[in-house]
XYZ file of C-alpha atoms in Angstrom:
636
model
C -48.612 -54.561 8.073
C -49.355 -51.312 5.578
C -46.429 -49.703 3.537
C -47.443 -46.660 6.258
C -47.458 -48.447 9.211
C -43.551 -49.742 8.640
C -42.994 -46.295 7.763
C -43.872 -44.896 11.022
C -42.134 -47.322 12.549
C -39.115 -46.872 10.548
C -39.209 -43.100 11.507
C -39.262 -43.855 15.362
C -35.956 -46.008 15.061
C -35.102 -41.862 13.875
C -36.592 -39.569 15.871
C -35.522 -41.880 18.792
C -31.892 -41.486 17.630
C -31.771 -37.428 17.265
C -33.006 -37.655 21.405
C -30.125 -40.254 21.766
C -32.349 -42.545 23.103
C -30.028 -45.641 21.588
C -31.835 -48.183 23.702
C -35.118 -47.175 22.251
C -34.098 -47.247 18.849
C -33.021 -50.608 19.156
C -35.960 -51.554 21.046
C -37.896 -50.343 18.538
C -35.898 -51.548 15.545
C -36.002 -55.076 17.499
C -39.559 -55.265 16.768
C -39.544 -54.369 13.169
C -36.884 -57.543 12.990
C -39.612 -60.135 14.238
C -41.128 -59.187 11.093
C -38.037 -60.069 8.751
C -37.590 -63.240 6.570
C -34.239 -62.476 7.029
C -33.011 -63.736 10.736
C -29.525 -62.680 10.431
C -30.862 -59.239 11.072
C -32.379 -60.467 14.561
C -27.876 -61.361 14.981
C -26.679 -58.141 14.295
C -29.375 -56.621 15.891
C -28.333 -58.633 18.820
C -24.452 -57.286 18.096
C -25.426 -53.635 17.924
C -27.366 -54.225 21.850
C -24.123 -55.673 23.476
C -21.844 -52.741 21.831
C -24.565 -50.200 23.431
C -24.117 -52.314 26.604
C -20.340 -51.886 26.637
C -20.652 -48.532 25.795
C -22.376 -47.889 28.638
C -20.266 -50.314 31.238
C -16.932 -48.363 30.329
C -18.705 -44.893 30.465
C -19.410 -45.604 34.195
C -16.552 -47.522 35.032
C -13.511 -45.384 32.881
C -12.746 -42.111 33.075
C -12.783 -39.856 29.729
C -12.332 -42.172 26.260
C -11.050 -40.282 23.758
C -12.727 -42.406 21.043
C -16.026 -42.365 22.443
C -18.118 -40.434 20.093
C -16.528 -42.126 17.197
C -17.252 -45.627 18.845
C -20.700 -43.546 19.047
C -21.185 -42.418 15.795
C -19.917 -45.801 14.298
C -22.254 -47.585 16.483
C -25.392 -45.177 15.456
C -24.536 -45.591 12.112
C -24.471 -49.223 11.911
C -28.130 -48.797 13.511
C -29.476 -46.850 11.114
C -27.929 -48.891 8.202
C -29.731 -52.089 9.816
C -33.064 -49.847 9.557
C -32.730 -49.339 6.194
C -31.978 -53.204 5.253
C -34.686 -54.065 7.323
C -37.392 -51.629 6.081
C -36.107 -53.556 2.609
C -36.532 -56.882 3.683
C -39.819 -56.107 5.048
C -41.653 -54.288 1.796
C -40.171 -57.142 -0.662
C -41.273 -60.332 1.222
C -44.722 -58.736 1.930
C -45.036 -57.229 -1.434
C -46.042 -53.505 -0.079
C -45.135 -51.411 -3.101
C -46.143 -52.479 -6.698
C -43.040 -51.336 -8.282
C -40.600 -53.949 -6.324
C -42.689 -56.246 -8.000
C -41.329 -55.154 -11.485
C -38.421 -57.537 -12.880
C -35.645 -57.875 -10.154
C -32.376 -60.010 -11.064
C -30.743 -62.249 -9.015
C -27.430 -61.614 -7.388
C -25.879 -64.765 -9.233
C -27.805 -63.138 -12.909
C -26.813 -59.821 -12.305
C -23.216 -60.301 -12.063
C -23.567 -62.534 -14.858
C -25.224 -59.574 -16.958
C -22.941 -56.953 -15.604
C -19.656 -59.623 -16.744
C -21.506 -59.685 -20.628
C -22.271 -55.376 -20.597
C -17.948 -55.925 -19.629
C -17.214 -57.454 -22.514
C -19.412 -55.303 -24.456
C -17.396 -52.260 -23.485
C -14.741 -54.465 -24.472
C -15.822 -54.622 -27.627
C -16.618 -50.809 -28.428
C -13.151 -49.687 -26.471
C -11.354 -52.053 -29.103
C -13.191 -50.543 -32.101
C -12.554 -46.685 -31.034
C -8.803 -47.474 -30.537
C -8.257 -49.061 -33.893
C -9.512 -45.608 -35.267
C -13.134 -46.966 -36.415
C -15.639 -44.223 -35.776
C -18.503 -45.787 -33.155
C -21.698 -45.314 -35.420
C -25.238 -44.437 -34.075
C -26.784 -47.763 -35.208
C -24.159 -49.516 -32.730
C -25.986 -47.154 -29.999
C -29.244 -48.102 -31.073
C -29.020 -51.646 -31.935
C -30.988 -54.353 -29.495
C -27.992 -56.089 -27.354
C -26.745 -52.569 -26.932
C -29.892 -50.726 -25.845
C -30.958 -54.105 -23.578
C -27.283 -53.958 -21.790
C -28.481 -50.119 -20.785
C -31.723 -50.891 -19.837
C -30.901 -54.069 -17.654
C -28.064 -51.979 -15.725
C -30.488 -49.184 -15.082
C -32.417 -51.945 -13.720
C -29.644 -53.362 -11.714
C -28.408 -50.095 -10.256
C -31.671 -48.826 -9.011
C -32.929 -51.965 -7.557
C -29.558 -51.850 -5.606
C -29.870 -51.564 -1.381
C -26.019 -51.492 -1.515
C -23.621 -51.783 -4.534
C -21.069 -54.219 -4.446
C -17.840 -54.351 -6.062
C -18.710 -55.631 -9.224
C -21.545 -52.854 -9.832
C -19.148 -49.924 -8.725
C -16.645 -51.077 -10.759
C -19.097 -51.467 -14.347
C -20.073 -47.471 -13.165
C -16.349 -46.720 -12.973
C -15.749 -47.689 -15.994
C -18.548 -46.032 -17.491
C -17.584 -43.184 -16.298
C -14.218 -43.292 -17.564
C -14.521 -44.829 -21.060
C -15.445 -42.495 -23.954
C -17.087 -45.711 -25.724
C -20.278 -45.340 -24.524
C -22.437 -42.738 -25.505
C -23.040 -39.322 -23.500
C -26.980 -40.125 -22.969
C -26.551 -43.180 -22.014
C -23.990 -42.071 -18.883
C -26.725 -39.482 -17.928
C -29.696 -42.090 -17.454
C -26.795 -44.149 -14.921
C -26.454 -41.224 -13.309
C -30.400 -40.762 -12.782
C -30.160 -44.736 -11.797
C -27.684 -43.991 -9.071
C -29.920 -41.238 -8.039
C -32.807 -42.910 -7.651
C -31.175 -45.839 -6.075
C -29.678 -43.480 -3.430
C -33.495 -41.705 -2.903
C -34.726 -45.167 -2.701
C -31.852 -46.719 -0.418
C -29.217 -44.976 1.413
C -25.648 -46.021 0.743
C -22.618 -44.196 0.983
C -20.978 -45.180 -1.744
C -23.528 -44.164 -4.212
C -23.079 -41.101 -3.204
C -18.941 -41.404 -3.729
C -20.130 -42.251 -6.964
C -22.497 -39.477 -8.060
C -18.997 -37.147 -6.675
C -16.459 -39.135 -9.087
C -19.307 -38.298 -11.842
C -19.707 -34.744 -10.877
C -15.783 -34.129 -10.805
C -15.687 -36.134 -14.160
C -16.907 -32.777 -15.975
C -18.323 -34.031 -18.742
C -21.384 -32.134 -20.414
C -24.880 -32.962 -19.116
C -23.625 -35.733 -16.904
C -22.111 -33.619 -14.196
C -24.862 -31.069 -13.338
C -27.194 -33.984 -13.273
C -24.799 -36.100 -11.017
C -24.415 -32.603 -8.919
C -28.337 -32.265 -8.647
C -28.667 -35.898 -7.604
C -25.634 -35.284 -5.126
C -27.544 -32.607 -3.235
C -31.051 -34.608 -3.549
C -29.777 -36.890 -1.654
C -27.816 -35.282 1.159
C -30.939 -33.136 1.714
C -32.895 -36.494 1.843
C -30.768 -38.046 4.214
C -29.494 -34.763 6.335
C -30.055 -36.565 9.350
C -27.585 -39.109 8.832
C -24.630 -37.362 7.214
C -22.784 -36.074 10.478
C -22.398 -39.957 10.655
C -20.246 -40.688 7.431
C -16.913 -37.853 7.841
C -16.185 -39.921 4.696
C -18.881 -37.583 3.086
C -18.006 -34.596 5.411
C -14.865 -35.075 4.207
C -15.556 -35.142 0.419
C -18.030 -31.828 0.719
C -14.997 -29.832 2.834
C -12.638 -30.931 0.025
C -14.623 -29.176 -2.802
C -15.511 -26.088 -0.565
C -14.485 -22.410 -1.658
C -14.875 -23.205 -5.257
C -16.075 -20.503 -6.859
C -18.287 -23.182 -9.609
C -19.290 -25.290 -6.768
C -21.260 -22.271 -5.126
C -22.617 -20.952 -8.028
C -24.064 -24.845 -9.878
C -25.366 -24.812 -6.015
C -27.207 -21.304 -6.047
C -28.389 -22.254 -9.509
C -29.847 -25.666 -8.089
C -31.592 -24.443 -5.019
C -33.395 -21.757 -7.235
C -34.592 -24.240 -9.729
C -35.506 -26.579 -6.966
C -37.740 -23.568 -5.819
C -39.084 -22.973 -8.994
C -39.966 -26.835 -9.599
C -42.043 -26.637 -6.399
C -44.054 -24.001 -8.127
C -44.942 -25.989 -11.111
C -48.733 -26.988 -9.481
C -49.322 -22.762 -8.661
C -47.877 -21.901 -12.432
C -50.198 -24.788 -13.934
C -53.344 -23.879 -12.036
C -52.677 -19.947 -13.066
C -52.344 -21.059 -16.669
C -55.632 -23.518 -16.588
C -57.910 -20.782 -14.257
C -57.060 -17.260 -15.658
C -54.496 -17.652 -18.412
C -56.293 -19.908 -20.863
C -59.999 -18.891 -19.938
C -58.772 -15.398 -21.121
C -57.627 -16.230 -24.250
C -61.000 -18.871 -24.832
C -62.793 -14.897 -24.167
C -61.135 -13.155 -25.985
C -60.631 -15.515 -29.271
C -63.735 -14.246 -31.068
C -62.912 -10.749 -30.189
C -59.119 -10.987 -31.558
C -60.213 -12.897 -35.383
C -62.787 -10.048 -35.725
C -59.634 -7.009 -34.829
C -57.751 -9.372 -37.161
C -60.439 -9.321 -39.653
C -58.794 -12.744 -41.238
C -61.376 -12.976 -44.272
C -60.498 -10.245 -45.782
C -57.078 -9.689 -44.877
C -55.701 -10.631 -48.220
C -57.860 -8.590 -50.630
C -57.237 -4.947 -48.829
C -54.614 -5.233 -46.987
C -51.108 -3.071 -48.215
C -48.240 -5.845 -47.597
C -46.262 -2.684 -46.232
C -48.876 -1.362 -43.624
C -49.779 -2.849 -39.890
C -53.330 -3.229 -39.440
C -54.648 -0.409 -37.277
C -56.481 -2.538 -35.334
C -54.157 -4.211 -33.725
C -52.556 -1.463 -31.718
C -55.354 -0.735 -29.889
C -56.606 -4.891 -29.268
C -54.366 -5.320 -26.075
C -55.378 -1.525 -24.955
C -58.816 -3.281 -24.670
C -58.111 -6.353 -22.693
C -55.067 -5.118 -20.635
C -55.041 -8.203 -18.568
C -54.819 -10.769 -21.093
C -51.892 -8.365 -22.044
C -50.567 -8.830 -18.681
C -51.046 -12.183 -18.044
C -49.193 -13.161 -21.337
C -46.531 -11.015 -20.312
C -46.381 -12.812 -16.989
C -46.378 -16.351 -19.484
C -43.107 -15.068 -21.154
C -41.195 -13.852 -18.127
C -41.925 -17.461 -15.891
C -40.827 -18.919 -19.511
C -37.743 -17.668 -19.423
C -36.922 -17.554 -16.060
C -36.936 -21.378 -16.421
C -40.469 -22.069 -14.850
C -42.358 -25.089 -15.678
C -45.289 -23.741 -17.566
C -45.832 -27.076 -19.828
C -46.674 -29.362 -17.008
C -50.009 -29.320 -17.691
C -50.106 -29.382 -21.432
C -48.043 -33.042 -21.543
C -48.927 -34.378 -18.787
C -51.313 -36.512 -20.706
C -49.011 -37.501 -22.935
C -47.247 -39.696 -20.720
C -49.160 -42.646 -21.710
C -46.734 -43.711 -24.623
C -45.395 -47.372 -24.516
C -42.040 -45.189 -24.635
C -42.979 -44.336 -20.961
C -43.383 -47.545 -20.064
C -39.578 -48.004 -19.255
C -38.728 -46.239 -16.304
C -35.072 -45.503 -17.371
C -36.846 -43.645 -20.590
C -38.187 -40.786 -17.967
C -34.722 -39.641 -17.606
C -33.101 -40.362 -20.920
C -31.654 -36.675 -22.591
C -33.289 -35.996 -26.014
C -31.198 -36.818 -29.116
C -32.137 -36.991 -32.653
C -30.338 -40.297 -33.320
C -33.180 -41.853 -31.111
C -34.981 -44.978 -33.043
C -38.041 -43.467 -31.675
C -37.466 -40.274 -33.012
C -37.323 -41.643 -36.662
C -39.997 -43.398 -36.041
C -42.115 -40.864 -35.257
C -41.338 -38.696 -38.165
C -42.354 -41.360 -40.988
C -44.753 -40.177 -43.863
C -43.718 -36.766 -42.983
C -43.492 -34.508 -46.834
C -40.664 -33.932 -48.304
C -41.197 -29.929 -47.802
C -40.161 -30.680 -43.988
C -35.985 -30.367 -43.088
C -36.232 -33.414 -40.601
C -32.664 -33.010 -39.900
C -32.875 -29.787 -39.168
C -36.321 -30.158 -37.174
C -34.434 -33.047 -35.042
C -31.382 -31.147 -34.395
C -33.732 -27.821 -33.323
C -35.644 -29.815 -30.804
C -32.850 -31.303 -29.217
C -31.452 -27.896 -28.705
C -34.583 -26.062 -27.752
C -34.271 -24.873 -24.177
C -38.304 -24.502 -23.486
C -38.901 -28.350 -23.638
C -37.607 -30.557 -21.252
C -36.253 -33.840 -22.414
C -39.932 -36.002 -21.272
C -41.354 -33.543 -22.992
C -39.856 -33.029 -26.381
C -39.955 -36.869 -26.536
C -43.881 -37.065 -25.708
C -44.076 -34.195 -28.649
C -42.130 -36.659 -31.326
C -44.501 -39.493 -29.820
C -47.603 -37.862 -30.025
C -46.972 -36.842 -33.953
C -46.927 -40.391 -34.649
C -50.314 -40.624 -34.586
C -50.824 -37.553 -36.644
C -52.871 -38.107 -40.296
C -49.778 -37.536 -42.472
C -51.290 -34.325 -43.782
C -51.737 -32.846 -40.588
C -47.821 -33.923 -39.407
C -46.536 -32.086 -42.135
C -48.196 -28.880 -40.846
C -47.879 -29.154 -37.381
C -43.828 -30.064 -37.872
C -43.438 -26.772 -40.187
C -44.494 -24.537 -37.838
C -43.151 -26.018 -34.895
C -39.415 -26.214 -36.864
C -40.429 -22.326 -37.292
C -41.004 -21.434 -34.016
C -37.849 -23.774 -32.475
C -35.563 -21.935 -34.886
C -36.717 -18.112 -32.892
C -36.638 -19.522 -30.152
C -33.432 -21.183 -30.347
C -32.335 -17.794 -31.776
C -32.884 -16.276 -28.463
C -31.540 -19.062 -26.809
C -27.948 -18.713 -28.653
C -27.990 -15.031 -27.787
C -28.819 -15.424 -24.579
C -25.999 -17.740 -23.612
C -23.477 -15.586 -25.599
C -24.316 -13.112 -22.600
C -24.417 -14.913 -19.658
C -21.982 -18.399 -19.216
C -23.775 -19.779 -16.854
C -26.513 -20.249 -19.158
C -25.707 -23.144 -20.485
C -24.887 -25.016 -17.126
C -28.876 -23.596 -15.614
C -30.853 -24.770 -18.615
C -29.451 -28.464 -18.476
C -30.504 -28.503 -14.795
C -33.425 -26.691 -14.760
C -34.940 -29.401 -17.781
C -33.497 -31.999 -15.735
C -35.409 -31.016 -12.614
C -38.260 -30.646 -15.121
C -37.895 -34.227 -16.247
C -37.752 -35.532 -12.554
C -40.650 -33.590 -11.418
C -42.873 -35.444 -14.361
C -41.308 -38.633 -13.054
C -42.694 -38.043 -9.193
C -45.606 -36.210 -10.017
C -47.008 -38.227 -13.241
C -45.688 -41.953 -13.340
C -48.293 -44.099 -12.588
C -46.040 -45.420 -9.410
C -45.970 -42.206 -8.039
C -47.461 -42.261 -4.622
C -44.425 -45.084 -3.811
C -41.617 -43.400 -4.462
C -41.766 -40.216 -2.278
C -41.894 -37.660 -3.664
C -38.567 -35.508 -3.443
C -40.619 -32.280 -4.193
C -41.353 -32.431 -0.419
C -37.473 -32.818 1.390
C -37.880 -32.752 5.366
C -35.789 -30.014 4.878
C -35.082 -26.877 2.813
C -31.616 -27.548 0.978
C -30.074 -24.110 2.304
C -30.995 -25.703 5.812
C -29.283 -29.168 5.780
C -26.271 -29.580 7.534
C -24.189 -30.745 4.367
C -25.185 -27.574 2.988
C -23.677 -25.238 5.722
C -20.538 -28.042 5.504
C -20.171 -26.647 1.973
C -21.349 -23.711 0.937
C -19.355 -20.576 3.244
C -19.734 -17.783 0.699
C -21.779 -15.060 1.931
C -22.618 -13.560 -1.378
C -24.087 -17.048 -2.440
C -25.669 -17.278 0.132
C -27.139 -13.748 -0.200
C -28.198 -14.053 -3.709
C -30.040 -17.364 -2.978
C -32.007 -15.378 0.201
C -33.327 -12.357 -2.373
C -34.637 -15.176 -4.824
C -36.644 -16.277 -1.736
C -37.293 -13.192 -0.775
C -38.613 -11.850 -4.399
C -40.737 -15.072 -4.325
C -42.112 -13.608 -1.441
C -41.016 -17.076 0.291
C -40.162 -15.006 3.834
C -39.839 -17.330 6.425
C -37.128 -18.987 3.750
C -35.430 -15.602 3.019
C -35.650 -14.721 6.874
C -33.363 -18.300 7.774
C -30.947 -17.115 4.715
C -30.708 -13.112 5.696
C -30.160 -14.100 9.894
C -27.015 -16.365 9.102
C -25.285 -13.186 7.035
C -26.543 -10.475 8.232
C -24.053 -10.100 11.800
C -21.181 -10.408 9.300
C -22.631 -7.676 6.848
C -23.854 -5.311 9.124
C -25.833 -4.151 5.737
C -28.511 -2.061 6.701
C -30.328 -3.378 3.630
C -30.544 -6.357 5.454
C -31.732 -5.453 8.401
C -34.442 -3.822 6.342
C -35.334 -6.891 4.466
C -34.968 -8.926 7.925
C -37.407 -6.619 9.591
C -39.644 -6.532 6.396
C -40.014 -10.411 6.310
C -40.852 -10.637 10.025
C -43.757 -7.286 9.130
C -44.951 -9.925 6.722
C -44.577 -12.796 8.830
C -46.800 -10.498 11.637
C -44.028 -10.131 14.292
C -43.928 -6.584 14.421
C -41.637 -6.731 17.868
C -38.872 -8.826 15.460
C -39.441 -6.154 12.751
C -39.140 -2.778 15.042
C -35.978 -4.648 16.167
C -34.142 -4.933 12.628
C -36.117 -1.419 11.320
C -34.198 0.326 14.208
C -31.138 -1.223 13.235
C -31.247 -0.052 9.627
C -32.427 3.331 11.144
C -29.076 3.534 13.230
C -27.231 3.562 9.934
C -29.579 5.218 7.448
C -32.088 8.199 9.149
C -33.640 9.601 6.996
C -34.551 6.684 4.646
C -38.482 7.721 3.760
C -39.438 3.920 3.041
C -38.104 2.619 6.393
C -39.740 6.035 8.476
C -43.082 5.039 6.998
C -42.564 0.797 7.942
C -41.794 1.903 11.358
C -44.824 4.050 12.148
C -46.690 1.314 10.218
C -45.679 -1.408 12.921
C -46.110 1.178 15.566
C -49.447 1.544 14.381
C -50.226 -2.150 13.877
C -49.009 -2.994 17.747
C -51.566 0.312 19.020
C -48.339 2.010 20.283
C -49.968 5.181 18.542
C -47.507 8.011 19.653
C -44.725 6.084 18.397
C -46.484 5.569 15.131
C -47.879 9.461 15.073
C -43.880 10.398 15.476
C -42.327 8.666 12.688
C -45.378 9.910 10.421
C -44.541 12.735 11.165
C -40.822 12.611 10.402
C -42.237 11.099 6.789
C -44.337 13.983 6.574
C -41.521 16.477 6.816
C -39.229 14.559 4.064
C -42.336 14.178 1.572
C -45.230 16.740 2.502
C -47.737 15.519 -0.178
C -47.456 11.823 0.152
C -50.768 11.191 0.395
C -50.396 7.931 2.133
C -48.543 9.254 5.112
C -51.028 12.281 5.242
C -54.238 9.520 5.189
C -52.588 7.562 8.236
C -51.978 10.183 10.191
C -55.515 10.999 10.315
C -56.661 7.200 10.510
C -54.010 7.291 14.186
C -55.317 10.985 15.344
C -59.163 9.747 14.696
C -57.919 6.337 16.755
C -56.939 8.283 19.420
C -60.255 10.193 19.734
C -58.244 13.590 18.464
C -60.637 14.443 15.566
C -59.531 17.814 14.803
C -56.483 16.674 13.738
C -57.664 14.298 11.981
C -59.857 16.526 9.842
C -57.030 18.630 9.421
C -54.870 15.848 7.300
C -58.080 14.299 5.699
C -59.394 17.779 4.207
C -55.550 17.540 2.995
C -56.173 14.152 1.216
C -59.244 15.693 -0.165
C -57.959 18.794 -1.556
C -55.383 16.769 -3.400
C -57.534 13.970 -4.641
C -61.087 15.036 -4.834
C -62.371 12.049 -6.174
C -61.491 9.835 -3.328
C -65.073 8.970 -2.204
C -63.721 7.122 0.904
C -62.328 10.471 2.537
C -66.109 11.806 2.278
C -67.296 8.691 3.973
């Protein structure tokens, strides 16, 4: 059996659950058991048939049962947990996906390792209460940075965590021993273990985490939080555990907005490939063109012998007058820059091939300058360079995600000494503007700090499923069965209607209409906004269902008349369903409230020469001619 036959299969046992066709499911799950090494399976299999069974006898033979649908629910649950364990069982005894192949520890060794990484915390607890300052070479020596990397090991590899692995994360979580990076890459372990196995108590965990509050850890523990209920939306009317825990944080003003801010950047992520392919097809080609043209208006070589330190070169102002689209399209650059696009992707993506990257727990590991790699990298640099300073400016730089200020440091390594020393002066140059900026900016808007932590976060995991060499086995989370602001934890959390509002006109300024369209329908009866029936009606023009858009346009008519912009997308509508004395009518009201809109006068005469009336439609196109003479097209 292939990886993709199992997972068809798998996805029956599913789609044969949301029709409540239990018996099928099992049926169907039955089969995938005769394929286990694992024949207690085949038992509880057996155990799941006879509750159906029973289910069924006392439905026919009882009047109502009160706990029926949570008998149900348990019962379904249960199901799809077996799924999951057997899906498991089946990839790792057949050896269907490379990367279960990697080192996996024993139940017996891991609780052995877990009991050492204990006694370790132990160890560093002891020394921060007796006042002794933790230093960054206890961070970075061997034992400590093995401990890390074997627990990142231990949690992702996890189907289910016991007690002895919740408790270590607990722990964690709660000690200030351990340092700050090293809680965010458990964090991305948890995540990924959730993404790769379903278990409810990871997610308990990524909550406890989240509500923690500590910097960087929490908004990736949030991100992960809503990964995964998106993931699994199917299942989560099962767990009222979870229900539970999503009602209990609901109507928090923070909750709502870290959420709008994730399902934006989520968005944006799934841009990246469009940005990089702009960048690589019209962005760079332009500047290749124009390269020649620009050191020539420059005139570099003899810059220094005429030029007046206190003058601007005259040239310059009129360069970008001559290529207005390079102009445009570096403007375009800067604004996806800092709206917190990913417009790097395709610069580092070959430098992923680093030993560094080698360690999967290293893709998600928050830059710090303390990092042994780090130093390493910046050896034989001249003495001219502040490597402090350069160190502390990259790990606050806001343009670079963390995978990619790290394959940066990397790639200098290999630098001639010579040319490291130049290429680290200018960059420290350019990270101290930019982190300029940066500063400012968050002095004006709080929530800037909170968005750039997830948006290079979501940057660092889209490098992780898009560029690891393991890629096309992990499933890619760029691609959720279901948009975010559609899955049913979502509507369980989120009941503000102005969140919800401002996440539907980022959609809808995307141009992403069907996605604004499912946003603007659930607030619009409460709003009774005619702005949104404008923008509903607008997205369906764009979708092509002129019926759905007449319907909202009229709406929005009802409480705004003599709105030009919605007259005109009326008649336009009118005039795209043939329903031409409609269309002529509402021209015509445009035509009263802006007589020279040249536009409105054209249509008219495209509808009257339609409709075989030609004298009329003479009458408005001599009118476009008189006021724009050189519009060859009216001739014609």
């Amino acid at each position: 059996m292939t990886y993709k036959e199992l997972n068809t299969r798998y996805q029956r046992v599913f789609e044969y659950i949301s029709k409540s066709r239990i018996k099928d499911a099992l049926d169907e799950l039955g089969s995938l058991c005769n394929d286990c090494s694992n024949r207690d399976y085949s038992t509880q299999l057996d155990t799941h048939s006879e509750t159906y069974l029973n289910m069924l006898k006392y439905a026919f033979e009882l009047s109502d049962d009160p706990q029926k649908e949570k008998v149900y629910n348990r019962l379904v649950r249960d199901i799809i947990s077996l799924a999951d364990d057997v899906k498991e069982d089946i990839i790792r005894s057949n050896n269907l996906l490379n990367y279960y192949r990697m080192h996996v520890y024993p139940e017996t060794q891991a609780e052995f390792i877990i009991m050492g990484i204990d006694k370790m915390i132990d160890r560093l607890v002891l020394q921060s209460q007796t006042g002794e300052q933790i230093s960054d070479e206890t961070y970075s020596n061997r034992e400590y940075r093995e401990n890390i990397k074997t627990l990142f090991t231990i949690i992702w590899q996890a189907d289910k965590l016991k007690h002895i692995e919740i408790n270590i994360l607990d722990r964690i979580l709660e000690t200030k021993a351990l340092a700050w990076y090293d809680k965010c890459i458990l964090v991305s372990a948890i995540t990924l273990s959730l993404l790769r196995h379903f278990d409810s108590a990871k997610i308990d965990l990524l909550f406890r985490y989240y509500e923690g509050g500590e910097k960087q850890i929490w908004q990736r523990a949030l991100v992960g939080i809503i990964l995964g209920l998106t993931y699994y939306d199917q299942r989560i009317s099962y767990y009222p555990e979870i229900l539970q825990r999503l009602r209990a944080n609901q109507g928090s003003k923070l909750v709502n907005k870290n959420m709008e801010i994730i399902v934006q950047q989520y968005a944006k992520a799934r841009e990246t490939e469009k940005i990089t392919r702009k960048i690589q097809q019209e962005i760079l080609p332009e500047m290749i063109r124009i390269k020649s043209k620009l050191e020539e208006k420059l005139d570099l070589e003899n810059l220094l012998s005429t030029m007046n330190p206190e003058d601007k070169n005259p040239e310059w102002a009129t360069f970008f007058k001559d290529s207005p689209d390079v102009y445009n399209k570096l403007e375009e650059f800067t604004n996806m820059q800092m709206e917190g696009a990913d417009v790097f992707l395709g610069a580092f993506a070959m430098l992923k091939h680093f030993d560094f990257f080698n360690e999967i727990q290293n893709w998600f590991m928050p830059f710090y300058k303390e990092n042994e790699y780090i130093s390493e990298s910046f050896q034989g640099v001249s003495e001219g360079v502040n490597l402090k300073q350069l160190g502390e400016g990259i790990e606050k730089s806001n343009f670079l995600c963390n995978s990619d200020k790290y394959s940066f440091c990397l790639n200098i390594r290999h630098m001639p000494a010579f040319q490291k020393s130049t290429v680290m002066e200018l960059f420290n140059m350019e990270l101290k503007a930019m982190n300029e900026m940066a500063v400012d900016d968050e002095m004006i808007n709080t929530d800037a700090g909170t968005r750039i932590i997830i948006t290079q976060y979501f940057h660092d995991l889209y490098r992780f499923y898009k560029l690891h060499p393991f890629r096309a086995e992990f499933g890619d989370i760029f691609r959720l069965p279901v948009a975010i602001y559609n899955a049913r934890f979502f509507r369980n959390w989120i009941d503000d209607p102005v969140i919800m509002r401002n996440i539907g006109e980022f959609y809808f300024e995307k141009n992403y209409f069907r996605d604004a369209l499912s946003i603007f329908s659930l607030i619009v009866e409460s709003s009774h906004n005619y702005e949104l029936f404008e923008k509903i009606g607008y997205c369906f023009q764009q979708l092509g269902d002129f019926d759905k858009a007449l319907e909202f346009y009229h709406k929005a008519e009802f409480l705004d008349k003599n709105k030009l912009w919605l007259i005109n997308h009326i008649a336009w509508c009118y005039k795209k369903k043939g329903e031409f004395e409609l269309a002529i009518g509402y021209y015509l009201e445009a035509e009263k409230l802006e007589p020279e809109n040249l536009q409105v006068q054209a249509y008219l005469g495209q509808i009257y020469m339609e409709t075989g009336e030609y004298d009329k439609a003479l009458k408005y196109y001599f009118k476009v001619e008189y006021l724009q003479p050189d519009n060859f097209k009216v001739y014609r």
